[in-house]
mmCIF file of C-alpha atoms in Angstrom:
data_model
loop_
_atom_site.group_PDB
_atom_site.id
_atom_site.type_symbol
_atom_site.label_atom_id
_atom_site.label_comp_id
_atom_site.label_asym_id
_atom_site.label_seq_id
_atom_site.Cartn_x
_atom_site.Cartn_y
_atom_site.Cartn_z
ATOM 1 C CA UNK H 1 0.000 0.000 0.000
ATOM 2 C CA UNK H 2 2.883 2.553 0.952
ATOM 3 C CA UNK H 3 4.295 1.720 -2.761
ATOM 4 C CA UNK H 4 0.939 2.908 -4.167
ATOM 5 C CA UNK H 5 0.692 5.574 -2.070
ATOM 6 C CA UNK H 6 4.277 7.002 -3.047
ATOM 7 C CA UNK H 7 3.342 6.494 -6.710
ATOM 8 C CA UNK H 8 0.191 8.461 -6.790
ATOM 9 C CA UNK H 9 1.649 11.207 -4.361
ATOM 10 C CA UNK H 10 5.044 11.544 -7.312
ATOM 11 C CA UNK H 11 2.444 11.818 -10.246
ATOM 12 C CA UNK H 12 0.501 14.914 -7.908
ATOM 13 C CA UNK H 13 4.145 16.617 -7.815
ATOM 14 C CA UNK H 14 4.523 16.087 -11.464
ATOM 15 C CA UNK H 15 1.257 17.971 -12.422
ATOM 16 C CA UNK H 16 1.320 20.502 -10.277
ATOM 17 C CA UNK H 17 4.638 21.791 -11.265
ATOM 18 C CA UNK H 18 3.379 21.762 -14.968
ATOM 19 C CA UNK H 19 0.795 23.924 -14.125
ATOM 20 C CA UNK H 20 2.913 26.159 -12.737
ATOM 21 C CA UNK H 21 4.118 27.701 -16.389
ATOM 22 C CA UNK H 22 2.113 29.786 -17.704
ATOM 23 C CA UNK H 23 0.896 30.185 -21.415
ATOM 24 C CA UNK H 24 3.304 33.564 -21.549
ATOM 25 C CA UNK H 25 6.297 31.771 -20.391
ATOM 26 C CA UNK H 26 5.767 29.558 -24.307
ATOM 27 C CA UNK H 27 7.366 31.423 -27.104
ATOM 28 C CA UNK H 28 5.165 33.220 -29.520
ATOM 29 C CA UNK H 29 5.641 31.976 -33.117
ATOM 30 C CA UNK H 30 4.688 34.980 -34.834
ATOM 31 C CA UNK H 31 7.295 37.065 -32.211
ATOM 32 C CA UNK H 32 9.716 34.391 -33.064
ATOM 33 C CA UNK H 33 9.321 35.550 -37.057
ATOM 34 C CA UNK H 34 9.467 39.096 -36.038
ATOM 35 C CA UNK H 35 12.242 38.841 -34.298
ATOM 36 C CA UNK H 36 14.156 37.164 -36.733
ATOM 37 C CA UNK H 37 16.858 39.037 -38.796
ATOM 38 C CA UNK H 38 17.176 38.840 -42.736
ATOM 39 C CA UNK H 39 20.760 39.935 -44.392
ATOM 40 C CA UNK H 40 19.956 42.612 -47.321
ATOM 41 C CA UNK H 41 21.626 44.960 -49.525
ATOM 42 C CA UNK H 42 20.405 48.527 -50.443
ATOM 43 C CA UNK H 43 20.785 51.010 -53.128
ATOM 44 C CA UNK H 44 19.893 55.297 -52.455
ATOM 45 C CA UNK H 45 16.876 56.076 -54.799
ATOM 46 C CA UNK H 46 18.082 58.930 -56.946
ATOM 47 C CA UNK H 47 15.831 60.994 -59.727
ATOM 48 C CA UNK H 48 17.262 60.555 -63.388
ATOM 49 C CA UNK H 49 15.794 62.315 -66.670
ATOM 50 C CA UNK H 50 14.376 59.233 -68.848
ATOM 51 C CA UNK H 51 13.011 59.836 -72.664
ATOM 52 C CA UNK H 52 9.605 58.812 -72.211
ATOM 53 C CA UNK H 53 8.963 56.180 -74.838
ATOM 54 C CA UNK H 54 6.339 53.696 -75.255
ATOM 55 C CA UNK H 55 6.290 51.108 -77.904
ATOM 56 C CA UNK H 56 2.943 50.119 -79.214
ATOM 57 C CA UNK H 57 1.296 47.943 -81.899
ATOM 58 C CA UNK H 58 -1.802 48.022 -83.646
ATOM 59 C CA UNK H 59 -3.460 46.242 -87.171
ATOM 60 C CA UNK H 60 -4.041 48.589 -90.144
ATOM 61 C CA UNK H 61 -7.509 49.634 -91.044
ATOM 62 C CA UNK H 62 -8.876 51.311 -94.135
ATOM 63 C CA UNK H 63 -9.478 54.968 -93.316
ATOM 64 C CA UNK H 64 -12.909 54.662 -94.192
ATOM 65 C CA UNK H 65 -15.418 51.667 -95.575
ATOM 66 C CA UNK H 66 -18.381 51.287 -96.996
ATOM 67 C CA UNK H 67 -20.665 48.820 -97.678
ATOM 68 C CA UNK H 68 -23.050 49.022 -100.624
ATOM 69 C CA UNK H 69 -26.668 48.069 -99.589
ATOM 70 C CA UNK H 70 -29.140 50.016 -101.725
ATOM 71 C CA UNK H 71 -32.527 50.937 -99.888
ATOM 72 C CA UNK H 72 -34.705 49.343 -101.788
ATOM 73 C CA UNK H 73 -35.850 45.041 -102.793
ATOM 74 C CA UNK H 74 -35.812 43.098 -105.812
ATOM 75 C CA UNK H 75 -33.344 41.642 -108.459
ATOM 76 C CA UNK H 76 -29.641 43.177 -108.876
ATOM 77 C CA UNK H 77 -29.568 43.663 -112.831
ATOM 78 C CA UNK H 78 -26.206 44.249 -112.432
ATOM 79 C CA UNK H 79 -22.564 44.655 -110.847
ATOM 80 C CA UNK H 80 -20.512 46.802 -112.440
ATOM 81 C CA UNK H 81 -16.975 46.386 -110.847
ATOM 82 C CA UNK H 82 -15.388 43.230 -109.141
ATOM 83 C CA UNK H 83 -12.635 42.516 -106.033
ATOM 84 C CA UNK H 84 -9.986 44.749 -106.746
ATOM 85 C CA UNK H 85 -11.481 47.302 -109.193
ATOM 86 C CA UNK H 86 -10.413 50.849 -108.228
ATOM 87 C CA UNK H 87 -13.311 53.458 -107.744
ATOM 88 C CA UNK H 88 -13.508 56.804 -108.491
ATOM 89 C CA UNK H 89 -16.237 58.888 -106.651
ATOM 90 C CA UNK H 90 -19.156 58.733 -108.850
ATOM 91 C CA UNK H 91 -18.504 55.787 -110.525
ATOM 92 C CA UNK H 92 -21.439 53.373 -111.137
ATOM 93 C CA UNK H 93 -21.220 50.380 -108.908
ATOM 94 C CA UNK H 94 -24.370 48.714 -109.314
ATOM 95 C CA UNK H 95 -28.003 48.648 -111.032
ATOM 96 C CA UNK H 96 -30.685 47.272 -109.207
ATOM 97 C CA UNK H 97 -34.155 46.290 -111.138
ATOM 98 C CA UNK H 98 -35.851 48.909 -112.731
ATOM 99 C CA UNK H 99 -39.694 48.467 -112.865
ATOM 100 C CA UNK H 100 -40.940 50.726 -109.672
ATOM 101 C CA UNK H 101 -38.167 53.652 -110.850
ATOM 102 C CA UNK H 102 -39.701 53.903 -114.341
ATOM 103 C CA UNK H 103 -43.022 53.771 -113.064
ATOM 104 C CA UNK H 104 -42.403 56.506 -110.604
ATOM 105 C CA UNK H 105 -40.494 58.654 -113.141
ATOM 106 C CA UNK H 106 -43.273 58.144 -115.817
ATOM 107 C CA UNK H 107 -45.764 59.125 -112.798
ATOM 108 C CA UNK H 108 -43.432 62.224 -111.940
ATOM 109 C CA UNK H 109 -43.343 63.304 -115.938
ATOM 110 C CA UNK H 110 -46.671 63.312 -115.913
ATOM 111 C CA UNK H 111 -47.299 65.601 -112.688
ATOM 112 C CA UNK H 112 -44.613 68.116 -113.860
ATOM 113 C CA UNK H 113 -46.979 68.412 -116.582
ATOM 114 C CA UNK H 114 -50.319 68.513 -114.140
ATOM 115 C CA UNK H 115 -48.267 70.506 -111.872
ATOM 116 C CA UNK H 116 -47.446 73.318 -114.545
ATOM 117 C CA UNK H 117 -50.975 73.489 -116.203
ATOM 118 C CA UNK H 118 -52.601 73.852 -112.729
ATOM 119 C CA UNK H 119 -49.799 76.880 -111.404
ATOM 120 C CA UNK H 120 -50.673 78.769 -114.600
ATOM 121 C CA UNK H 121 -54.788 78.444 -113.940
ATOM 122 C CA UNK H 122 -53.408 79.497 -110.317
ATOM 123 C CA UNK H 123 -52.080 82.040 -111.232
ATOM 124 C CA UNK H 124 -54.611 83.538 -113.170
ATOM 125 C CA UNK H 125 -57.325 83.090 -110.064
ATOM 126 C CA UNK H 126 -59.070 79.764 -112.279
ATOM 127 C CA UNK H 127 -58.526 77.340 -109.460
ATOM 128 C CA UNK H 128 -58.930 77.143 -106.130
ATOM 129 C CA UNK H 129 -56.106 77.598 -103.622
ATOM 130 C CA UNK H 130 -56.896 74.116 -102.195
ATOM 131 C CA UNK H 131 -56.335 72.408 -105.801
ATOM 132 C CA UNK H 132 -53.166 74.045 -106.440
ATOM 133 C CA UNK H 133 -51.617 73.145 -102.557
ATOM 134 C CA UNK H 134 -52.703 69.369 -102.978
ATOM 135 C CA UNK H 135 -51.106 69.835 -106.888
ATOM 136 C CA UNK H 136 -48.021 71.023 -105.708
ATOM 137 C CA UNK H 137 -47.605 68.384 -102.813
ATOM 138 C CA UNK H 138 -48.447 65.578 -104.693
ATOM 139 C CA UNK H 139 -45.985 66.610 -107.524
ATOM 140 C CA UNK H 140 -43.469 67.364 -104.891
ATOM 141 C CA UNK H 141 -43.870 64.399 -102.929
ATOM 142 C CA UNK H 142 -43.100 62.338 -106.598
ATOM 143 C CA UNK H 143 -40.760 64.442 -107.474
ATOM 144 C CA UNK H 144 -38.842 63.062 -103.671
ATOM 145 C CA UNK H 145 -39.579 59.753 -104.606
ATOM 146 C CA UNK H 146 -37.785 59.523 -107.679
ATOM 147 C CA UNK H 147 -34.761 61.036 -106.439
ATOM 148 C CA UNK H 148 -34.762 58.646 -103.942
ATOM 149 C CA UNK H 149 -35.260 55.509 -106.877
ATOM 150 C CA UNK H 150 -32.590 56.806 -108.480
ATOM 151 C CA UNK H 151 -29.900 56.559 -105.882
ATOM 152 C CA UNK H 152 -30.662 53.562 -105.140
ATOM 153 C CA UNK H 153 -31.699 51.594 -108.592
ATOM 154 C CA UNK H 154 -28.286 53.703 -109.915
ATOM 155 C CA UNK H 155 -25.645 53.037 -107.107
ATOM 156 C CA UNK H 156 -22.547 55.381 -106.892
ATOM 157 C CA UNK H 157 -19.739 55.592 -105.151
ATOM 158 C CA UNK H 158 -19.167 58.862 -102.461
ATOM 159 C CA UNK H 159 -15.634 58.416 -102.237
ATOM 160 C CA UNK H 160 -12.484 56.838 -103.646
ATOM 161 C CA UNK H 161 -11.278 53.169 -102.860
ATOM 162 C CA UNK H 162 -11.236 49.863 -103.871
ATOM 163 C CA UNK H 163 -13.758 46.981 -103.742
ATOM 164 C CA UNK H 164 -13.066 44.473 -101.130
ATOM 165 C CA UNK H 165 -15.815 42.216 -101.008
ATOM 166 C CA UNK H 166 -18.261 41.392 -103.851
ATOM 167 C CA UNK H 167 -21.501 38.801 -102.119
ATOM 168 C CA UNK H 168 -23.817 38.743 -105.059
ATOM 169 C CA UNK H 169 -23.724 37.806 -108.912
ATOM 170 C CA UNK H 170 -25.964 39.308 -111.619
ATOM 171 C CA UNK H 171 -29.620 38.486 -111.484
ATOM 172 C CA UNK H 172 -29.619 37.058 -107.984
ATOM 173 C CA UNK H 173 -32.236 38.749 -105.346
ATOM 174 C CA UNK H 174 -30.791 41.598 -102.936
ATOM 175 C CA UNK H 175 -31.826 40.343 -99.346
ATOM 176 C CA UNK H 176 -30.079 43.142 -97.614
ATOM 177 C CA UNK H 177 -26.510 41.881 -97.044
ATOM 178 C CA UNK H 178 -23.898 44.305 -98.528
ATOM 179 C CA UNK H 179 -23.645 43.917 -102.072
ATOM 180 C CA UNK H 180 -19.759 45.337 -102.392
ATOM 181 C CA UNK H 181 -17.457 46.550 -99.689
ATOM 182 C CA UNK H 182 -16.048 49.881 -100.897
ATOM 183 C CA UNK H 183 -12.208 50.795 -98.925
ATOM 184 C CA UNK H 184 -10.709 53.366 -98.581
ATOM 185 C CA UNK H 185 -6.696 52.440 -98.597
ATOM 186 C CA UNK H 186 -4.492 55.643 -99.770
ATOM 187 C CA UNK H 187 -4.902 56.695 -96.215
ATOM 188 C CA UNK H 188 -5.288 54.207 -93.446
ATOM 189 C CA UNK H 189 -5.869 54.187 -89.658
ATOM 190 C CA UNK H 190 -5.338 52.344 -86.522
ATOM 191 C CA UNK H 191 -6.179 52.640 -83.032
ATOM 192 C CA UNK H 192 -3.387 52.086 -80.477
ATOM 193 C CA UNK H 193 -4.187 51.773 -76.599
ATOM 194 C CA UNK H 194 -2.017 53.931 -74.547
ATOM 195 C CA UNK H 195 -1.304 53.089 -70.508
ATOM 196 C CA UNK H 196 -3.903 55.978 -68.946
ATOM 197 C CA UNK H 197 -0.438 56.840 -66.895
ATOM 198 C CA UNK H 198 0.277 59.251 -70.287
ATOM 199 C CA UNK H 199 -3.326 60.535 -70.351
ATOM 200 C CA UNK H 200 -2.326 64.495 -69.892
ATOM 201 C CA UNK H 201 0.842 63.947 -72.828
ATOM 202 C CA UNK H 202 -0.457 62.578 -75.917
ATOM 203 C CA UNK H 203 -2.638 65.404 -77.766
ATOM 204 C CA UNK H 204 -4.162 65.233 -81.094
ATOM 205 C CA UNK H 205 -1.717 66.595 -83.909
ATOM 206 C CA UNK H 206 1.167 64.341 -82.646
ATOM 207 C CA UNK H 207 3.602 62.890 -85.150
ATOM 208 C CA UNK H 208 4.816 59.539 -85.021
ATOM 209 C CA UNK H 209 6.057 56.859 -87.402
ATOM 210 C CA UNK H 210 5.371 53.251 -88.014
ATOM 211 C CA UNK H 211 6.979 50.100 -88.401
ATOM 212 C CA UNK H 212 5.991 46.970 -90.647
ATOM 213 C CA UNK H 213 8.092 43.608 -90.154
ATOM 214 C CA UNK H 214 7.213 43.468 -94.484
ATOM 215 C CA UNK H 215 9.518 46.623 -94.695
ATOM 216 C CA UNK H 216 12.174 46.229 -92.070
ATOM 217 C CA UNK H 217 14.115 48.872 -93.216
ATOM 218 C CA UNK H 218 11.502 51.464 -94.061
ATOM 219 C CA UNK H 219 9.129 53.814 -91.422
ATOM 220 C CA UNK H 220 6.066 55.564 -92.606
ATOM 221 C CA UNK H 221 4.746 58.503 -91.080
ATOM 222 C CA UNK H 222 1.417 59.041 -89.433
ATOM 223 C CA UNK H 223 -0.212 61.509 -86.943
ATOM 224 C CA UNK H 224 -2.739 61.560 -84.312
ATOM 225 C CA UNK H 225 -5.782 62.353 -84.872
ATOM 226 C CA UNK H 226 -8.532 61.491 -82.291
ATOM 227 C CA UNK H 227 -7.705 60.801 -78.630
ATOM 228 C CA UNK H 228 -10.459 59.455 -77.158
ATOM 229 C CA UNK H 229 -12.013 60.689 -74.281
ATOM 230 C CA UNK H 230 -12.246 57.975 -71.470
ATOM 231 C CA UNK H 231 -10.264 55.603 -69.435
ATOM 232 C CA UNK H 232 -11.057 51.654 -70.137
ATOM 233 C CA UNK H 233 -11.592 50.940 -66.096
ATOM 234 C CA UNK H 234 -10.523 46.933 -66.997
ATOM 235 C CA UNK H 235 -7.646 47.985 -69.090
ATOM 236 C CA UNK H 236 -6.609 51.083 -67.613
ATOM 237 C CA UNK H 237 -5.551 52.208 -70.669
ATOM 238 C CA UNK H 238 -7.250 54.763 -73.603
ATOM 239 C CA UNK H 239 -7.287 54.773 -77.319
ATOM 240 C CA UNK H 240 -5.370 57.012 -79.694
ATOM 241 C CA UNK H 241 -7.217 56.922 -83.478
ATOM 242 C CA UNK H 242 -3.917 57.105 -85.876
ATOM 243 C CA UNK H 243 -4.294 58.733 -89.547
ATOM 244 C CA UNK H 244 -1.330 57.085 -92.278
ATOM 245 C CA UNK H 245 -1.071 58.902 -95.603
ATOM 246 C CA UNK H 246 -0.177 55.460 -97.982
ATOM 247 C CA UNK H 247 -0.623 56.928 -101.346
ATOM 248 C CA UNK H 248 1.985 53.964 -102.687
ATOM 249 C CA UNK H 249 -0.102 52.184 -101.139
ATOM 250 C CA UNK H 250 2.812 49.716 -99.707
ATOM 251 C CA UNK H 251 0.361 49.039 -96.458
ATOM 252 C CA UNK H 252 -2.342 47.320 -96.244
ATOM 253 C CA UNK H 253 -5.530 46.943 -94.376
ATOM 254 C CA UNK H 254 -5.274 44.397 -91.765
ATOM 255 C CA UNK H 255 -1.519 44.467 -91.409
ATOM 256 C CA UNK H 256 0.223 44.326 -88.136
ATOM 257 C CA UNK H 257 2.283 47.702 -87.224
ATOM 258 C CA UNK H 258 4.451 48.617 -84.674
ATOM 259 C CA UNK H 259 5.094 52.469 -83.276
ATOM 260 C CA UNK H 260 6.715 54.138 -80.571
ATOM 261 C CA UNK H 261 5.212 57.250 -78.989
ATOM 262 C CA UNK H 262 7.718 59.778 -77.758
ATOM 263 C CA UNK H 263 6.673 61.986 -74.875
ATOM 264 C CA UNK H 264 10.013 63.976 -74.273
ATOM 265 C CA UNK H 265 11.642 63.551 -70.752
ATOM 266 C CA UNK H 266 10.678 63.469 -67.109
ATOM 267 C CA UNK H 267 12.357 62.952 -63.864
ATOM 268 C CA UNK H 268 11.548 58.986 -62.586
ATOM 269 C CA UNK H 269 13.117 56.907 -59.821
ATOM 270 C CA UNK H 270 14.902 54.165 -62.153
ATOM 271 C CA UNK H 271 15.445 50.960 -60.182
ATOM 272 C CA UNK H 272 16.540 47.150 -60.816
ATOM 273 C CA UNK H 273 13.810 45.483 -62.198
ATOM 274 C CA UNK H 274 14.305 42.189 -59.793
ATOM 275 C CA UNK H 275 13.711 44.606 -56.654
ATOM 276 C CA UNK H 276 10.506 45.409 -57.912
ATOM 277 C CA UNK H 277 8.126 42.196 -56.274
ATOM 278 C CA UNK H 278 4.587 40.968 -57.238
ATOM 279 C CA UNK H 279 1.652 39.877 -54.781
ATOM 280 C CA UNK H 280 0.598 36.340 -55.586
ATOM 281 C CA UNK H 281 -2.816 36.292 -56.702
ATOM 282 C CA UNK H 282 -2.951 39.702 -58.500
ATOM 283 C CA UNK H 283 -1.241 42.251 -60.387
ATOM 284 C CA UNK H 284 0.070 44.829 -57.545
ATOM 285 C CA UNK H 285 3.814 45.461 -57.525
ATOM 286 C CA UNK H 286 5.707 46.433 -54.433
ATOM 287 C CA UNK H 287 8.980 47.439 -53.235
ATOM 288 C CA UNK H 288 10.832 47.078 -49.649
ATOM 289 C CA UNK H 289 12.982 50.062 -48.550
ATOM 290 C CA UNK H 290 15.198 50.069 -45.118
ATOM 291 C CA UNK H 291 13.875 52.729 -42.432
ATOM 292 C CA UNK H 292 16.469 52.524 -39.759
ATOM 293 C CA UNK H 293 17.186 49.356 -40.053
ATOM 294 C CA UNK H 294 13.355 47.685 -40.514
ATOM 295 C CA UNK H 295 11.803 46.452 -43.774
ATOM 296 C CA UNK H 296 8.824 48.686 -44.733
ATOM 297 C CA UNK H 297 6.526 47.588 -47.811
ATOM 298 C CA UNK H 298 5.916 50.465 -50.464
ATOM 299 C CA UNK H 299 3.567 50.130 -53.304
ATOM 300 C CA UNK H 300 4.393 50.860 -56.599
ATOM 301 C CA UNK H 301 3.128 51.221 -59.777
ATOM 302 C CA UNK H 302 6.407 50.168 -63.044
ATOM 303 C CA UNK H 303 6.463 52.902 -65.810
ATOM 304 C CA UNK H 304 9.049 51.949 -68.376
ATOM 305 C CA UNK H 305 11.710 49.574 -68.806
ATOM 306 C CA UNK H 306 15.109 49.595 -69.813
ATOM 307 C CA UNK H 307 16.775 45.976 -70.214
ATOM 308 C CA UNK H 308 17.019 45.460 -66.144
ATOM 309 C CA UNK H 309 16.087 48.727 -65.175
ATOM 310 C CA UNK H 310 12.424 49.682 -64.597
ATOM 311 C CA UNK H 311 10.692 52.905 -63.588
ATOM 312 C CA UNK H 312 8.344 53.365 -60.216
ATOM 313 C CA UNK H 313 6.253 55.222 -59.166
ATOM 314 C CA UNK H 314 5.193 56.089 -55.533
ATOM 315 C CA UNK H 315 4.131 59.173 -53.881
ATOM 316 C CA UNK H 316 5.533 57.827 -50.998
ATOM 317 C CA UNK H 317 9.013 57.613 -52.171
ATOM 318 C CA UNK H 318 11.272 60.650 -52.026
ATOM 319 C CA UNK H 319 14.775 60.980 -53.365
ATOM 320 C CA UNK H 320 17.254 59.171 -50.458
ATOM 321 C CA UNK H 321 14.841 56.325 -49.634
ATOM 322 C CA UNK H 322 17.150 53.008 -49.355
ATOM 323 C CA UNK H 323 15.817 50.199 -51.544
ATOM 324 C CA UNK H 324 16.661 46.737 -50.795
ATOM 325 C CA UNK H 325 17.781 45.273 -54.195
ATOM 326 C CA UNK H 326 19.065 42.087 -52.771
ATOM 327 C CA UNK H 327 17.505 39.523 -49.884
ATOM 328 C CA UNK H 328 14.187 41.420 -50.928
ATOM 329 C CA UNK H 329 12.172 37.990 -51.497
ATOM 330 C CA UNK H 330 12.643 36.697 -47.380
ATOM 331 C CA UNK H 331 11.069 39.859 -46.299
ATOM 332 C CA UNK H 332 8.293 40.914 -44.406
ATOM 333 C CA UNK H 333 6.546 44.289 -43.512
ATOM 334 C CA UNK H 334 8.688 45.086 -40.376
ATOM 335 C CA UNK H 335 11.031 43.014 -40.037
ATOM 336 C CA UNK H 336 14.316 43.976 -38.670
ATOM 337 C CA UNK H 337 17.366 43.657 -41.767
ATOM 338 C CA UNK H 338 21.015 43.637 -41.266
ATOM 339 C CA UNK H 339 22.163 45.445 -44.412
ATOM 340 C CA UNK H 340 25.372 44.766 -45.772
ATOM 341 C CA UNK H 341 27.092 47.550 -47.165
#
């Protein structure tokens, strides 16, 4: 019995003394991280003057198209021009079917004549007010209605270009799909997409040149002519409408271009590009800089780039700041650094 006793009365010792330590004599992981010390390298932030250069790239567009859909039903007689066929404005492009434009200009020859007999009796007090107004409505109102006819049974061209897409033959049935496609290609256009960092620099009137890979040695001017008015909230960026004179007509619609838009110089911190870190999960880029000795996060957003050099930009950076540029990737928002000169 006195062994069982002593056995029982060790195993009371042995759990009281545990209880004795409290919970705030364990060590705290998350002071344990804190406290830890990470071995980094910094470089001063210092302004430099940068040329201001983005490079862009767009596809080629005819300056203006058209397609050629006439207002009114029935058979095309015919197609006067084909794929390829250069236009002239007012050149004939197509005739549609003729029966309801002969009627109405038989029906309009025939009111002129109605119309004239009736102002003269007008005009001598022989009719009534009444029959002359309805006269003169009915004959204008024709007269409307053939103009109309014409235009469309008699399709010109408005402007110069060449066809680009021909969907019907002779004698088939218009059923309102274009008949041609009419472009316009001695002067093109394309629409580039400008970060909205650049917003208050690019104005319309701007001159710029472009670049084809077809003609690696050659550049081809062009200027801009609409900036648009908003911000794309997804993109963040806004579009810039470009005008190219191409009277040799060496580019084509639907080629792919390449420009770079020169916005003179500004002051920017310049910094290397591997010191500039990314959040997993999204697009936000940040930096770490050393305040007396503790890591403090900064975010940034990267302007241009310059083979390992990258702009940022922060309004909480000033000129001075230290920047870790190496042991940047073990750190933590303040976390003490021993930085290595």
């Amino acid at each position: 019995m006195k062994k069982v006793l002593y056995i029982i009365l060790f195993y009371s010792l042995i759990l009281s003394i545990t209880g004795c330590v409290s919970k705030s004599d364990q060590p705290d992981p998350g002071a344990m991280g804190l406290m830890s010390v990470a071995t980094v390298e910094v470089t001063p932030l210092k302004i430099q003057k940068i040329a201001q250069k983005i490079d862009l790239s767009a596809t080629l567009k005819g300056y203006e198209t058209k397609n050629i859909a006439p207002s009114v039903s029935g058979n095309i007689e015919h197609i006067y021009v084909d794929i390829g066929s250069r236009i002239n404005p007012g050149d004939t492009l197509v005739r549609m079917d003729q029966n309801q434009y002969k009627t109405t200009k038989l029906a309009y020859t025939n009111l002129s004549i109605e119309y004239e007999r009736i102002r003269e009796l007008y005009e001598t007090e022989t009719v009534s007010q009444q029959t002359y107004d309805q006269t003169e409505l009915s004959y204008k109102q024709t007269k409307e209605n053939l103009s109309f006819l014409t235009q469309n049974t008699f399709v010109k061209a408005d402007m110069p270009g060449v066809i680009t897409a021909k969907n019907y033959e002779d004698g088939e049935l218009f059923s309102g799909n274009p008949i041609l496609t009419l472009t316009q290609i001695r002067h093109l256009k394309a629409i580039i997409s400008i970060p909205e960092t650049y917003f208050p620099l690019v104005e319309e009137g701007m001159k710029l040149n472009i670049r084809s890979d077809i003609y690696p040695e050659q550049t081809f001017p062009a200027i801009i002519e609409i900036v648009y008015p908003i911000i794309d909230e997804a993109t963040h960026t806004f579009k810039a409408r470009l005008k190219i004179p191409n009277q040799a007509e060496l580019l084509r619609p639907g080629m792919f271009i390449r420009t770079t838009l020169e916005l003179g110089e500004i002051n920017a911190f310049m910094v290397p590009y591997q010191s500039v870190l990314r959040l997993t999960g999204s697009n936000e880029r940040y930096v770490f800089i050393n305040e007396t000795g503790v890591a403090r996060r900064i975010s940034v957003s990267l302007g241009q780039r310059y083979d390992e050099m990258v702009e940022i930009v922060s309004d909480k950076l000033t000129s001075g700041d230290l920047l870790v540029t190496v042991g940047q990737e073990k750190l933590i928002d303040g976390m003490k650094m021993n930085v290595v000169e």
